[in-house]
Short mmCIF file of C-alpha atoms and ligand atoms in Angstrom, two decimals:
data_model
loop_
_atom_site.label_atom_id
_atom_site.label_comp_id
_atom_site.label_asym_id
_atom_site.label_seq_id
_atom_site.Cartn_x
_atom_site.Cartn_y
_atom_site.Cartn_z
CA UNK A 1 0.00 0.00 0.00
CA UNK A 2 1.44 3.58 -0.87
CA UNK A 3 1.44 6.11 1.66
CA UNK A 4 0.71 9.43 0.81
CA UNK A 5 0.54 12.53 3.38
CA UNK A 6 -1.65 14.85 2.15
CA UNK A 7 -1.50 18.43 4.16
CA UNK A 8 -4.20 20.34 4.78
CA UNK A 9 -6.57 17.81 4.04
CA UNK A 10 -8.98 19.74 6.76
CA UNK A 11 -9.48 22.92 4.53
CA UNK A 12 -11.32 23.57 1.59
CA UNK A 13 -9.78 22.35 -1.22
CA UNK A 14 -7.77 19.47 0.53
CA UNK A 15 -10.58 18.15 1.98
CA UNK A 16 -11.98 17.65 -1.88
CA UNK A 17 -8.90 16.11 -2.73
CA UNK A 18 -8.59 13.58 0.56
CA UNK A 19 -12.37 12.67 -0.29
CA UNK A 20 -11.30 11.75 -3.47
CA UNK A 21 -7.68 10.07 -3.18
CA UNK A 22 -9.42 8.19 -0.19
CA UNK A 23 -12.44 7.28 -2.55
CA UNK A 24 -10.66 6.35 -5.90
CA UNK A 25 -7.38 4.74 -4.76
CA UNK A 26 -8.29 2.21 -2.01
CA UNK A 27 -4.76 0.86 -2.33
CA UNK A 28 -3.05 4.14 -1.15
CA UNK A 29 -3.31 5.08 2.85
CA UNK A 30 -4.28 8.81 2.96
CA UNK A 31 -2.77 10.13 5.58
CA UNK A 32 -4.76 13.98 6.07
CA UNK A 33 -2.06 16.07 8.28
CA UNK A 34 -3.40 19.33 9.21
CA UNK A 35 -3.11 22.30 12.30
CA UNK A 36 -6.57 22.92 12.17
CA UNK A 37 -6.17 26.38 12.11
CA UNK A 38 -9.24 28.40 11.93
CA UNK A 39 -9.48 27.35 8.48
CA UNK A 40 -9.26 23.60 8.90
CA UNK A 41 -12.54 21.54 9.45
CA UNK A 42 -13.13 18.02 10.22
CA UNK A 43 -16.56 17.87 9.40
CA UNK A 44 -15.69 18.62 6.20
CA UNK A 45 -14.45 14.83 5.76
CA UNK A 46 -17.20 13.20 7.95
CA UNK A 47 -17.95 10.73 4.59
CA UNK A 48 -14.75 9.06 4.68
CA UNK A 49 -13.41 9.73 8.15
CA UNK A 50 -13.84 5.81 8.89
CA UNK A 51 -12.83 4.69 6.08
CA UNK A 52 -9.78 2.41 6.19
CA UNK A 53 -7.60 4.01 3.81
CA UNK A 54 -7.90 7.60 5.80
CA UNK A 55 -6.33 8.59 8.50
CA UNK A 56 -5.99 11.82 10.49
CA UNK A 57 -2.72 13.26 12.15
CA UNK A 58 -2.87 16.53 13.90
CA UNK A 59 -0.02 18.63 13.23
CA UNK A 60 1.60 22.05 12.36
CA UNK A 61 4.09 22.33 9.50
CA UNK A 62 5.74 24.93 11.41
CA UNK A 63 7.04 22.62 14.00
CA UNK A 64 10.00 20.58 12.18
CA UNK A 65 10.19 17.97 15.06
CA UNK A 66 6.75 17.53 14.83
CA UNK A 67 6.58 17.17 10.87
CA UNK A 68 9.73 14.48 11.10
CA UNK A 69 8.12 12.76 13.68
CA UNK A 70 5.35 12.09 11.14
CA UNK A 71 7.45 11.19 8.17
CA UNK A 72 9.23 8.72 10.21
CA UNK A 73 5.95 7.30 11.67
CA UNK A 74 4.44 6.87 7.97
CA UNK A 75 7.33 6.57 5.70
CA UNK A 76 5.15 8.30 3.09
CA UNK A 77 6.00 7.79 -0.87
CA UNK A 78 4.67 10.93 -1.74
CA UNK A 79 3.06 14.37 -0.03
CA UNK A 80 0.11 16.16 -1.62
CA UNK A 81 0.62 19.71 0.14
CA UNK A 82 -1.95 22.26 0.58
CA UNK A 83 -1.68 23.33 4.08
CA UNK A 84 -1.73 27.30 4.12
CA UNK A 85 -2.57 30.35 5.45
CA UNK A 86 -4.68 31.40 1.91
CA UNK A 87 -6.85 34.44 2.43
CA UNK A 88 -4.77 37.67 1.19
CA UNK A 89 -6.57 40.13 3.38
CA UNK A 90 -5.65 38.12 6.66
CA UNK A 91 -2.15 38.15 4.79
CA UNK A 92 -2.73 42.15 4.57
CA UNK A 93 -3.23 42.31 8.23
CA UNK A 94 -0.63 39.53 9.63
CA UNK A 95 1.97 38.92 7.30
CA UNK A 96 3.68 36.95 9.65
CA UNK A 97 1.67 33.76 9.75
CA UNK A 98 1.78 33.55 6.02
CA UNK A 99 5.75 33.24 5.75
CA UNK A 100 5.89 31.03 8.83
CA UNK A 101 3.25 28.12 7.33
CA UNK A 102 3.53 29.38 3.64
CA UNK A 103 7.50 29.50 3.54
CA UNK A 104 9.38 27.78 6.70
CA UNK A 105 6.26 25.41 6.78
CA UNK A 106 7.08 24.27 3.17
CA UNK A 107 10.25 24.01 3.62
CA UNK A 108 10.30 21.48 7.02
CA UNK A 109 7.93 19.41 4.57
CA UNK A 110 10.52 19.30 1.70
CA UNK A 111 13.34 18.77 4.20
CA UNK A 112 11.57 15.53 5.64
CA UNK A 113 10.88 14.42 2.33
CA UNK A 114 14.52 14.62 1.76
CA UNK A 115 15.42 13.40 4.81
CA UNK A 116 13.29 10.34 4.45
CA UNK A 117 13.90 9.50 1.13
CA UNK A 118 17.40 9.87 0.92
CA UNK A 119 18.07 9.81 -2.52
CA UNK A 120 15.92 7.19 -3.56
CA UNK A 121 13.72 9.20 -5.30
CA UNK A 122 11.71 5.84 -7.41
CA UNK A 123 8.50 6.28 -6.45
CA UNK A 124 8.81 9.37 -4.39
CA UNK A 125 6.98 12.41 -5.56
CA UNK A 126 6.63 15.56 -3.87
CA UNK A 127 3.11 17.94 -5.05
CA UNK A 128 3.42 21.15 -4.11
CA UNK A 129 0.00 22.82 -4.93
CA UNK A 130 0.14 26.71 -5.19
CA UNK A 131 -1.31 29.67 -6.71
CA UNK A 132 -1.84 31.81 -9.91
CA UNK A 133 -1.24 34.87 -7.49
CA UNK A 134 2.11 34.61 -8.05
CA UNK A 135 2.31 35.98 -11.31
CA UNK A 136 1.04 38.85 -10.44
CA UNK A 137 -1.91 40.77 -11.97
CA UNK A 138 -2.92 41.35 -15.39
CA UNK A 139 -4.16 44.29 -17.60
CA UNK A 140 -7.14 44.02 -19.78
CA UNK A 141 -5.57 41.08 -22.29
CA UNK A 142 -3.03 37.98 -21.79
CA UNK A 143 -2.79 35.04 -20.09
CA UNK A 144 -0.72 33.66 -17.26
CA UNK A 145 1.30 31.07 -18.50
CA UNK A 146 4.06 28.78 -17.03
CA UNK A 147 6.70 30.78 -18.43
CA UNK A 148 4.96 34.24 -16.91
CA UNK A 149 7.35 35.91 -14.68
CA UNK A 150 7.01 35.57 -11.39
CA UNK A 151 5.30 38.82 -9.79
CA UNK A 152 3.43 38.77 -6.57
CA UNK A 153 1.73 41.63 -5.20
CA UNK A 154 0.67 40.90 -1.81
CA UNK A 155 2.28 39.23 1.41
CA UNK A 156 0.23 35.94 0.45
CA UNK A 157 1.05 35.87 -3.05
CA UNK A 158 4.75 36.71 -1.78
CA UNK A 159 4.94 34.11 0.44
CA UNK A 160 3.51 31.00 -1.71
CA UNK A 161 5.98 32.77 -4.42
CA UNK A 162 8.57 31.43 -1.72
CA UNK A 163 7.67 28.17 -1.32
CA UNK A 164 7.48 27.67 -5.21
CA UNK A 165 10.93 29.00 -5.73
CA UNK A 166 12.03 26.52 -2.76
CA UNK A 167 10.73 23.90 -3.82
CA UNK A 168 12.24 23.99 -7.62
CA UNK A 169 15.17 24.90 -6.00
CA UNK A 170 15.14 21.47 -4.33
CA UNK A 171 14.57 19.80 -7.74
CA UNK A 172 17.68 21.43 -9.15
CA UNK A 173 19.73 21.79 -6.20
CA UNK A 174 18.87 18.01 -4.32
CA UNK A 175 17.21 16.07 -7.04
CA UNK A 176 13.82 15.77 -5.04
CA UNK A 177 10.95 14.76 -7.01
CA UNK A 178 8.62 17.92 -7.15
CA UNK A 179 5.69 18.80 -9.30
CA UNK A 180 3.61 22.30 -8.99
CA UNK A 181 0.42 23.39 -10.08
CA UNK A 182 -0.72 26.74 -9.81
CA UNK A 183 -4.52 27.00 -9.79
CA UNK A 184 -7.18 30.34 -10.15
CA UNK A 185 -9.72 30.99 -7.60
CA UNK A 186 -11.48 27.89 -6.63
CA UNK A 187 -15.65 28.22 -5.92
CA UNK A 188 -17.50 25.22 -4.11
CA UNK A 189 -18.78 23.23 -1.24
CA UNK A 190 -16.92 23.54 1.70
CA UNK A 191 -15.82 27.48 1.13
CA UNK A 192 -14.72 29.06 4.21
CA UNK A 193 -17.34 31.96 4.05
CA UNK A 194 -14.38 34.58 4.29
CA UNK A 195 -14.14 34.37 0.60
CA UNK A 196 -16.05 36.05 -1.94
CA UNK A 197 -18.68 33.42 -3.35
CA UNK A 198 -19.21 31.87 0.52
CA UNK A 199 -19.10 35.44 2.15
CA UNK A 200 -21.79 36.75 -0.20
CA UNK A 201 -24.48 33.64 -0.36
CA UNK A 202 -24.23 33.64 3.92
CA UNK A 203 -25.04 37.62 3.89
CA UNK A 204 -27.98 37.19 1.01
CA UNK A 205 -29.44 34.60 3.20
CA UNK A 206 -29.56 36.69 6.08
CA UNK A 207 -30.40 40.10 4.23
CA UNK A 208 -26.87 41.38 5.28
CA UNK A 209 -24.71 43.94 2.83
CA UNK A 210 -22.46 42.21 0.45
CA UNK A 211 -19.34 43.60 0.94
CA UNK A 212 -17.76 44.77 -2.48
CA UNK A 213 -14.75 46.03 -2.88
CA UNK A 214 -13.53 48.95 -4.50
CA UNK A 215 -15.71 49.36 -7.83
CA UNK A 216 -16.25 45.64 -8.39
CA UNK A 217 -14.43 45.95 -11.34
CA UNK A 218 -11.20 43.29 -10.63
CA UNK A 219 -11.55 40.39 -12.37
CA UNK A 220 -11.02 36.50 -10.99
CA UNK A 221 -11.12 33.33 -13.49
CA UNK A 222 -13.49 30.79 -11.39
CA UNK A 223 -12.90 26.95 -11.42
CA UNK A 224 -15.63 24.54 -9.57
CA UNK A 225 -13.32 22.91 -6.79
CA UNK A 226 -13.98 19.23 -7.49
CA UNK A 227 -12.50 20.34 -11.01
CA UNK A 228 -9.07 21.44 -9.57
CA UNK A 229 -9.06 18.30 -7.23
CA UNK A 230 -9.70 16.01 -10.68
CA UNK A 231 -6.99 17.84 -11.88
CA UNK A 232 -4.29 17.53 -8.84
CA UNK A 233 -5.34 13.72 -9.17
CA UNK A 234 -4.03 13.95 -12.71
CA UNK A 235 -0.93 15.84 -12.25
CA UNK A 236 0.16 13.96 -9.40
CA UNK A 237 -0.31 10.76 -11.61
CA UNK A 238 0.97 11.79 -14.74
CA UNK A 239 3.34 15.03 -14.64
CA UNK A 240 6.94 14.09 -14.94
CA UNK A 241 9.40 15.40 -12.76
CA UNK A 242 9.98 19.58 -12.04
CA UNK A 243 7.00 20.14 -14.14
CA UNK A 244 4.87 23.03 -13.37
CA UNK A 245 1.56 23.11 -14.78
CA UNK A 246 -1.38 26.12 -14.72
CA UNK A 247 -4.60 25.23 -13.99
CA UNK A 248 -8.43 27.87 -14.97
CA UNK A 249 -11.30 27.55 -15.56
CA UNK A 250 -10.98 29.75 -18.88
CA UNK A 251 -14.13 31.87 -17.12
CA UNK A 252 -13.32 35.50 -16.28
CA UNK A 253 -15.86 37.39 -14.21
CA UNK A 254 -15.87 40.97 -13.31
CA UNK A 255 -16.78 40.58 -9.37
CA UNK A 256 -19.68 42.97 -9.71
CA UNK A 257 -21.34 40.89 -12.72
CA UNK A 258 -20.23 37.56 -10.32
CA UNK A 259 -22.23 39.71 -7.59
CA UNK A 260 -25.44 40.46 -9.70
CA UNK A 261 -25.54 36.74 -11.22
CA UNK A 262 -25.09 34.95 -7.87
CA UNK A 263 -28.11 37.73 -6.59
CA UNK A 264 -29.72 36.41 -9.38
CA UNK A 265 -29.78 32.72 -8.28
CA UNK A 266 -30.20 33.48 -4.71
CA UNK A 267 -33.41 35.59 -5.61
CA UNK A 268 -34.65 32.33 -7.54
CA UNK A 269 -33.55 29.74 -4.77
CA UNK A 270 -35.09 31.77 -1.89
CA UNK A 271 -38.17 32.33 -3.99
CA UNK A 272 -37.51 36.30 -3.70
CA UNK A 273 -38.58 38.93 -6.18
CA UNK A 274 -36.10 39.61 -8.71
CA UNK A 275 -33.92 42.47 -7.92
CA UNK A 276 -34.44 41.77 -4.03
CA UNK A 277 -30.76 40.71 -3.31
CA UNK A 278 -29.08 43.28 -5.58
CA UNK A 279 -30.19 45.91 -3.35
CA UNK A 280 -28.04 44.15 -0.67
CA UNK A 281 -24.93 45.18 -2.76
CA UNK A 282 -22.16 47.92 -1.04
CA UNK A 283 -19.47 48.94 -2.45
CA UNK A 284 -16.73 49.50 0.43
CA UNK A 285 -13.05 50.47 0.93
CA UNK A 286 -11.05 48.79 -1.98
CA UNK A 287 -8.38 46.00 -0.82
CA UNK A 288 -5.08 47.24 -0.54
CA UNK A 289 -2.86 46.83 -3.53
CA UNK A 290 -5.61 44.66 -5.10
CA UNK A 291 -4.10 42.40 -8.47
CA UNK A 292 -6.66 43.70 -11.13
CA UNK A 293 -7.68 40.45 -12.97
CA UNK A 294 -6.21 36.92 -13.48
CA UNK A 295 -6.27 34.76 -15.53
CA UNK A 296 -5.11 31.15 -16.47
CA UNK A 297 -4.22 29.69 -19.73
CA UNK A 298 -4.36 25.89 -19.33
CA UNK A 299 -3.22 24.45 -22.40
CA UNK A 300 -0.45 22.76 -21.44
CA UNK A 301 -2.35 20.66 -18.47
CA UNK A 302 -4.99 20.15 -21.16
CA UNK A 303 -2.78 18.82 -24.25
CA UNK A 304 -0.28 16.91 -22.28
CA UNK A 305 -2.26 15.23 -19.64
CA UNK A 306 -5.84 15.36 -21.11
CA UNK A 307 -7.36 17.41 -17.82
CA UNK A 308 -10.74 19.29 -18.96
CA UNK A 309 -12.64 21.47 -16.47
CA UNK A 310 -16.30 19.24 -15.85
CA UNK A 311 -19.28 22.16 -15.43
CA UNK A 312 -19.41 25.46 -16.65
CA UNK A 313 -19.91 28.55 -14.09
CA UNK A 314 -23.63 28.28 -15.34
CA UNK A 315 -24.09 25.08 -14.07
CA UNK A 316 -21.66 25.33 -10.93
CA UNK A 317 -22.74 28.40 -9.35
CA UNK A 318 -26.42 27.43 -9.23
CA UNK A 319 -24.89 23.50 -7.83
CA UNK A 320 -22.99 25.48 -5.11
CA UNK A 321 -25.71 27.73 -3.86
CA UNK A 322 -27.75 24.50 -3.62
CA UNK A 323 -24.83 22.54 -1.49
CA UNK A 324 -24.82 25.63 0.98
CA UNK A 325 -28.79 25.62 1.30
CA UNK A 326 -29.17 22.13 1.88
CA UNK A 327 -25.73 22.31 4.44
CA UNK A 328 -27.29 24.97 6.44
CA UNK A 329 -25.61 23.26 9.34
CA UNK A 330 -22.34 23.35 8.23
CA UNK A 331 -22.43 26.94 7.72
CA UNK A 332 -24.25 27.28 11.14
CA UNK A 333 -21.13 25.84 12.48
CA UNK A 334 -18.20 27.92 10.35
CA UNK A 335 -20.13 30.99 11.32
CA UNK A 336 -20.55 30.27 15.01
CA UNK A 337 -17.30 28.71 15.86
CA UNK A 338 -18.98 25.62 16.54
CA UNK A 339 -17.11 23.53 14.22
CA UNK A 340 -13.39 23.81 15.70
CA UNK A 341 -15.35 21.56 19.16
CA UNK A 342 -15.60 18.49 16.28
CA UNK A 343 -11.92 17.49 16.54
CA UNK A 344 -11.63 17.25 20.34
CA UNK A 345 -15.30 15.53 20.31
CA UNK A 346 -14.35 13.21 17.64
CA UNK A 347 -10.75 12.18 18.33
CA UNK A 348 -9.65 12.95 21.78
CA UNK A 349 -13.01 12.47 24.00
CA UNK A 350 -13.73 8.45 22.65
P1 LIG B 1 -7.89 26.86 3.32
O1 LIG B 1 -7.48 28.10 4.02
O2 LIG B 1 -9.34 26.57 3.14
O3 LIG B 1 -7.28 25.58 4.07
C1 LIG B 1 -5.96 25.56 4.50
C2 LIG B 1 -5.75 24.31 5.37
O4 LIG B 1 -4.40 24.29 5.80
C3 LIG B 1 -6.62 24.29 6.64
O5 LIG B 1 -7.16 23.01 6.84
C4 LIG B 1 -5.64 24.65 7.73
O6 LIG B 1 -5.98 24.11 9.02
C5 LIG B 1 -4.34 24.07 7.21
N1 LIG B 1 -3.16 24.74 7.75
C6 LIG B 1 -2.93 26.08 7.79
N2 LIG B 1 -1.76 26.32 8.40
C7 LIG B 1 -1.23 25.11 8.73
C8 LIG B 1 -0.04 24.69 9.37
N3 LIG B 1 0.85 25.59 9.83
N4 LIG B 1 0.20 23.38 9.50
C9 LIG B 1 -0.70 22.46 9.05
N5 LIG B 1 -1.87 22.80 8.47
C10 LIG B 1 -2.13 24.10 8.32
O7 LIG B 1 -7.13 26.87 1.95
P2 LIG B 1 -7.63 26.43 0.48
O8 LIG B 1 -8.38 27.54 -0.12
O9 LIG B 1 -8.22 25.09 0.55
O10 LIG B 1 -6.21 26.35 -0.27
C11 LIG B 1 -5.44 25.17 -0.23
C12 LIG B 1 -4.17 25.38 -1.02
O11 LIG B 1 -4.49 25.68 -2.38
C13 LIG B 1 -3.31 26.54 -0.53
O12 LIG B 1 -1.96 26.15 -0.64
C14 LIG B 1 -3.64 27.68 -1.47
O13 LIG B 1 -2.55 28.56 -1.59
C15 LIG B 1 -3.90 26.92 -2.75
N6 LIG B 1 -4.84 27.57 -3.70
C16 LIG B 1 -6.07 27.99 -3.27
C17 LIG B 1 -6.96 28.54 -4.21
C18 LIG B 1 -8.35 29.00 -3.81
O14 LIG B 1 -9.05 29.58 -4.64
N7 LIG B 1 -8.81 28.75 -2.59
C19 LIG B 1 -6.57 28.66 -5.54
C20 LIG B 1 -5.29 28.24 -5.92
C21 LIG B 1 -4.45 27.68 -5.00
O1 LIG B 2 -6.40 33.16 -7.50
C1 LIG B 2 -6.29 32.15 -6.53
C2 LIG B 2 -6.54 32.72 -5.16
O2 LIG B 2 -7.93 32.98 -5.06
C3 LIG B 2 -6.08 31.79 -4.04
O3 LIG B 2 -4.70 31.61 -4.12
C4 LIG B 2 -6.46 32.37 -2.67
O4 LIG B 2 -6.11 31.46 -1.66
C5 LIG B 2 -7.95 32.60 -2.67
O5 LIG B 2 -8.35 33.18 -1.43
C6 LIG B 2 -8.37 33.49 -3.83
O6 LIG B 2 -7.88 34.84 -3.65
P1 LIG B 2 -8.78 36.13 -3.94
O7 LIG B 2 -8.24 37.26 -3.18
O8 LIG B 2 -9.00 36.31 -5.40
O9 LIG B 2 -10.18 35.62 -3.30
P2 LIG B 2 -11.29 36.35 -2.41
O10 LIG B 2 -12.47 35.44 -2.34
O11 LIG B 2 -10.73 36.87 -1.14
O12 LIG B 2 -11.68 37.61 -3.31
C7 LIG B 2 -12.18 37.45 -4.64
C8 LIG B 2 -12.36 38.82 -5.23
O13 LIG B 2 -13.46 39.47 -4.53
C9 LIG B 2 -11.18 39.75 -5.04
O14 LIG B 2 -11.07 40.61 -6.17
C10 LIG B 2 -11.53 40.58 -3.80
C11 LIG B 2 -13.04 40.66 -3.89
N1 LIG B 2 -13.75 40.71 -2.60
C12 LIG B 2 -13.46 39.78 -1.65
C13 LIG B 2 -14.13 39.76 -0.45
C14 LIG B 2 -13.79 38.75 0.62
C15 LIG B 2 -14.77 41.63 -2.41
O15 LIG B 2 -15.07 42.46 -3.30
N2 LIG B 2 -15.45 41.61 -1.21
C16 LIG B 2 -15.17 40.72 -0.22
O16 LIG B 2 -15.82 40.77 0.86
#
């Protein structure tokens, strides 16, 4: 059975990636190591929490004794790693956190990996999953590709820049096995309602201002999250060696149009009169040093390792607002705190 350490298996996007490694690959042992910040939530992973494949380790990336204790406990083949500190206004107002987990957190990971696998590298693989933030921000036209120069903006962006040029410098410099994708914004089930898409369907529920910033007019290319999890399933199978691949969902919105459509929805869902939720918009104090528009240009992830994106916005906006209707609980939770008593309850108190 191979061993794979996935971190920050808790949060949003790992936890649709453990759910499906743990799903689709009963012969590898997932093993989901995570801080539990306030971003990381077991109940995301209730499904497969019993499963036989999955299990859970509690720990901070930050802490190098506690990150080689793991390694040696698991002797993992390969690490999936997500864990981060990923919202860029937090990053705004506390830089600090972001290079400690973003930076010296990658870089215990890489040096257990190295560590452990002490030049063996058959079979090893090390998947560092990162950001199109990096790059920067765009004008009106282009494309981020792989070859874009690197040119982040913001003490988030800054910091997962870091870890990216770490961990290619431990391809060249050590021979580790390292792959990197850097994705665009991610929309979905399981969204810690800080971000934009979660924020704004919790306030419309509740007939609360939506919060937009500046005049709406920065522009984010959306990709449904189960998409980039099918697609960090492909690269982690398929991409050779020091690759880097870019991964979109070729679907630029305007925040302000993403605003009006999602009003839209919301209006239809809640069986409001059109225009009701709208009226809810605000525009407020514009994010400091906020990257215009991005945007992704895929090709190479799609011609070289066959990856397509699997619903259009059209399809997976209306799915998400569904998921967080019918999951009023779960966002009952997130927005009350409750959900950070689940891992003591769960694991420490049977
Ligand atoms: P998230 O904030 O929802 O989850 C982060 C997870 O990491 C949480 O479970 C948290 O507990 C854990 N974590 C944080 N600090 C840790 C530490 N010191 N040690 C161990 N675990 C720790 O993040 P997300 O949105 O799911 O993003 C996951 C990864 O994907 C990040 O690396 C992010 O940069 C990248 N990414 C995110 C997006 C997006 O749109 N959300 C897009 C592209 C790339
Ligand atoms: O591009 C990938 C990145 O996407 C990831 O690396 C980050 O981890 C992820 O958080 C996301 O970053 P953004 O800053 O683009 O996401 P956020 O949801 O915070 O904001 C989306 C856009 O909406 C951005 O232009 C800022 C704006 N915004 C955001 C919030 C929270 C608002 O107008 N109002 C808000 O209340």
């Amino acid at each position: 059975m191979k061993t794979i350490i996935i971190t920050g298996g808790a949060g949003f996007i790992g936890s649709h990636v453990v759910r499906r490694f743990v799903n689709n690959y009963p012969n590898y042992r997932i093993v989901n190591l995570d801080a539990l910040t306030y971003a990381g939530n077991l109940e995301n992973l209730k499904d497969v929490e019993n499963a036989s494949n999955y299990v859970f380790e509690h720990a901070d990336i930050t802490d190098e004794a506690a990150i080689e204790a793991v390694f040696s406990k698991y002797k993992p083949e390969a690490v999936i790693h997500l864990a981060a500190e990923s919202h860029v206004d937090r990053s705004i107002s506390g830089p600090m956190a972001f290079v400690k987990t973003n930076i010296i957190g990658t870089v215990n990971l890489l040096n257990a990996a190295r560590k452990l696998w002490d030049g063996n590298w058959e079979g090893k693989r090390f998947y560092h999953v990162s950001t199109d933030e990096v790059y920067g921000s765009l004008g009106e036209e282009g494309f981020f590709y792989e070859s874009t120069a690197y040119d982040p903006r913001s003490p988030y962006s800054a910091s997962k820049a870091s870890s990216d040029h770490l961990v290619r410098a431990y391809f060249h410099t050590y021979g580790l096995p390292v792959v990197i994708s850097n994705c665009s914004n991610n929309y979905g089930p399981n969204h810690f309602p800080e971000k934009l898409i979660p924020l704004a369907i919790h306030r419309i529920q509740n007939n609360q201002e939506i919060p937009v910033y500046g005049k709406g007019e920065n522009v984010r290319d959306w990709l449904y999250v189960e998409d980039h999890a099918a697609a960090i399933d492909v690269v982690f199978h398929k991409g050779p060696n020091g690759e880097t691949y870019n991964i979109g969902g070729n679907n630029e919105w305007t925040n302000i149009d993403l605003i009006r459509l999602l009003c839209k929805i919301m209006d239809e869902k809640l069986g409001r009169e059109v225009g009701t939720s709208e009226k809810l918009i605000t525009f407020v104090k514009d994010r400091a040093g906020h990257d215009l528009r991005y945007a992704i240009d895929s090709t190479k992830l799609k011609t070289e390792l066959g990856w397509q994106p699997s619903l259009t916005f059209e399809e997976g906006l209306p799915k998400t607002v569904d998921w967080y209707l019918a999951n009023q609980e779960w966002l009952d939770r997130v927005t009350s705190g409750q959900y950070q008593n689940y891992f003591k309850q769960q694991y420490q108190e049977r």
